[in-house]
Amino acid sequence: MCGIVGYLGPRQAYPIIITGLKRQEYRGYDSTGVALINNDLTVYKKKGKVTELEQSLIGIDVSAHIGIGHTRWATHGEPSDKNAHPHQSASGKLAMIHNGIIENYNQLKQELLNKGYQFKSDTDTEVLLNFIEEIQLNNQCTLEEALRIALKRVAGAYVILILDENNPDTIIAARKGSPLVIGIGKGEHFLGSDATPMLEYTKEVVYVNDYEIAIIKADELILKNLGNERQTPYISKLDLELAAIEKGGFEHFMLKEIFEQPITIYDCLRGRLDAAAGTITMAGVQKYILELTSANRIIILACGTSWHAALLAEYVIEELCRIPVEVDYASEFRYRNPIIAQGDVIIAISQSGETADTLVAIEKAKEAGAIIFGVVNVVGSSIARVSHAGAYTHAGPEIGVASTKAFTAQLVLMIMIALKIAKEKSSISHQRYSHLLFELEDLPQKVEAILKNADELKVIAEKYKDVSDALYLGRGYNFPIALEGALKLKEVSYIHAEGYPAAEMKHGPIALVDEKLPVVFIATRDESHGKIVSNIQEIKARKGKVIAIITEGDEIIPGMADDVFFVPPADEIVAPLLSTIPLQLLSYYLGVAKGCDVDKPRNLAKSVTVE
Ligand code: F6R
């Protein structure tokens, strides 16, 4: 959470920082600020989105060749001008931006208050900055030295960038637990929480590691550990184009990303699946195939939408591989005392690869001796790097805060992993294996066909835009999709929604049903079709409104539902992927119809790097 950007070099820093912040607004967008040095250190900051700060600075001379910028997701202190970053030290000479949480900030603050410090904001960031300055003044040492001493006292997660008016050619940065990417240009450097601020300038980047400090000048990058030892920067090549992070003619990133799914699913399958040859090639899985096939148990850890992908994966792996699977919220796993036994394999699913709870949970499991397998979208992210092995979902950058294309790519990848293990274990018949490979191969064109009918969902959304609650029901493989449909609706339209296994309805949620409540059924044709038809009847008998996602050719449900949307026929294991698409579109159109900011829903951030 929170996006950070920095630049130093021959170009004007301000436009690079503002553009970079706009690209990182998915990380938080409740306040914005920049600090620039042009002889003097100047800070401009404001509650609100990046464009609001930009508007307020029209006509002001913002020329500078060095600067840092921040887009915030509030943790300590409400969104306000005073709590916006950058913060300045008591002397006014230092400015700092921060992504993360300083857990012991209260203790540090008390020490500083005892020494007479006063604070202008409610943030942990201002405390840390003054703590660093206090050490510098006390020890008469360099800022770098003071930072090193300070960080040894700090508990929590951080990426910080500091500007020092007395050293106007240097940015000092440090990282632990939150991401920091440094772009290497010719006589210039770019900094970001991800690589998007530097895309048009360089393809060479360094991912800073935990407990490293970077001393950055226009033509020099020095990395050191907290023991003051020089580290060799490892330069990676970026495989990301500017077009991938632009709206490409769509009104919102969310819509663009929903419509990209035929391609992203194809990209996830490409080079891996060969249905005709009957092969799935995944080097990461192959590397640990013995451990995977002989695992006593697989534990899948994730949060939010990725947790829904994990739940579907549980159903699929248990069915195809006959290996017991447990799915846990990473936030719960990390704080309880889970049993990790010899032979357990942990799979972490994460779009961003930076979710703090998931990251810490796998670090804990790794320490306990488990094998960690990462299913991650963002290349080079922390979870990908901590994992022993893994596979990228290859969905490309997901900018809309509500996850769409990353989710379907996670499902595709997890089904491929299950199939690969099942084949190796011989727990699947050759016929079923081959059938599912072809089913996966057909997915992009089926998704394409669904998207052609997107307007039907717009019409349905118009009809229901004034409801205050909704219920999502599905059985078996469709239950995780009911959860995901409900989450998507809540996120982008602020309509309260709950997902339940359809059979659980009778154990409580049915009390909610009246003539105003829409109930969304994921009712594609499978073995439980007859049962879900009965559930629909039960809702209709209580005058509830039924919206049903059903398989083409279904002649029963259209006769009883208020609204239906058809998806192409598919095997029950891949059908949930198809049902996901109309639910994403329904949420999107409802959010738009209600005038919500679907790309940046209130209170959310894409990359949850705080616990
Ligand atoms: C919902 C959404 C979140 C994320 C969750 C985990 O649309 O995007 O629920 O799924 O914050 O994030 P990742 O997958 O990046 O670990």
Coordinates of C-alpha atoms and ligand atoms in Angstrom, one line a residue, residues 303-306 350-352 355 401-403 487-488 491 608, ligand 1:
C303 CA -6.0 -13.4 0.7
G304 CA -9.1 -11.9 -0.9
T305 CA -9.8 -12.9 -4.5
S306 CA -6.7 -15.0 -4.5
S350 CA -1.0 -13.7 -5.0
Q351 CA -1.5 -11.3 -7.8
S352 CA 0.8 -8.6 -6.5
T355 CA 0.6 -9.0 0.1
V401 CA -8.0 -2.3 -7.9
A402 CA -10.6 -5.1 -8.1
S403 CA -8.9 -8.2 -9.4
L487 CA -16.7 -9.7 -3.2
K488 CA -16.5 -8.1 -6.6
E491 CA -15.9 -3.7 -3.9
V608 CA -1.9 -4.7 0.6
Ligands
F6R1 C1 -10.2 -8.2 -4.7 C2 -8.7 -8.1 -4.5 C3 -8.1 -8.4 -3.2 C4 -6.8 -9.2 -3.4 C5 -6.1 -9.4 -2.1 C6 -4.9 -10.3 -2.3 O1 -10.6 -7.8 -5.9 O2 -8.0 -7.7 -5.4 O3 -9.0 -9.1 -2.4 O4 -7.1 -10.4 -4.1 O5 -5.8 -8.2 -1.5 O6 -4.0 -9.7 -3.1 P1 -2.8 -10.4 -3.9 O7 -3.5 -11.4 -4.8 O8 -2.1 -9.4 -4.6 O9 -2.0 -11.2 -2.8

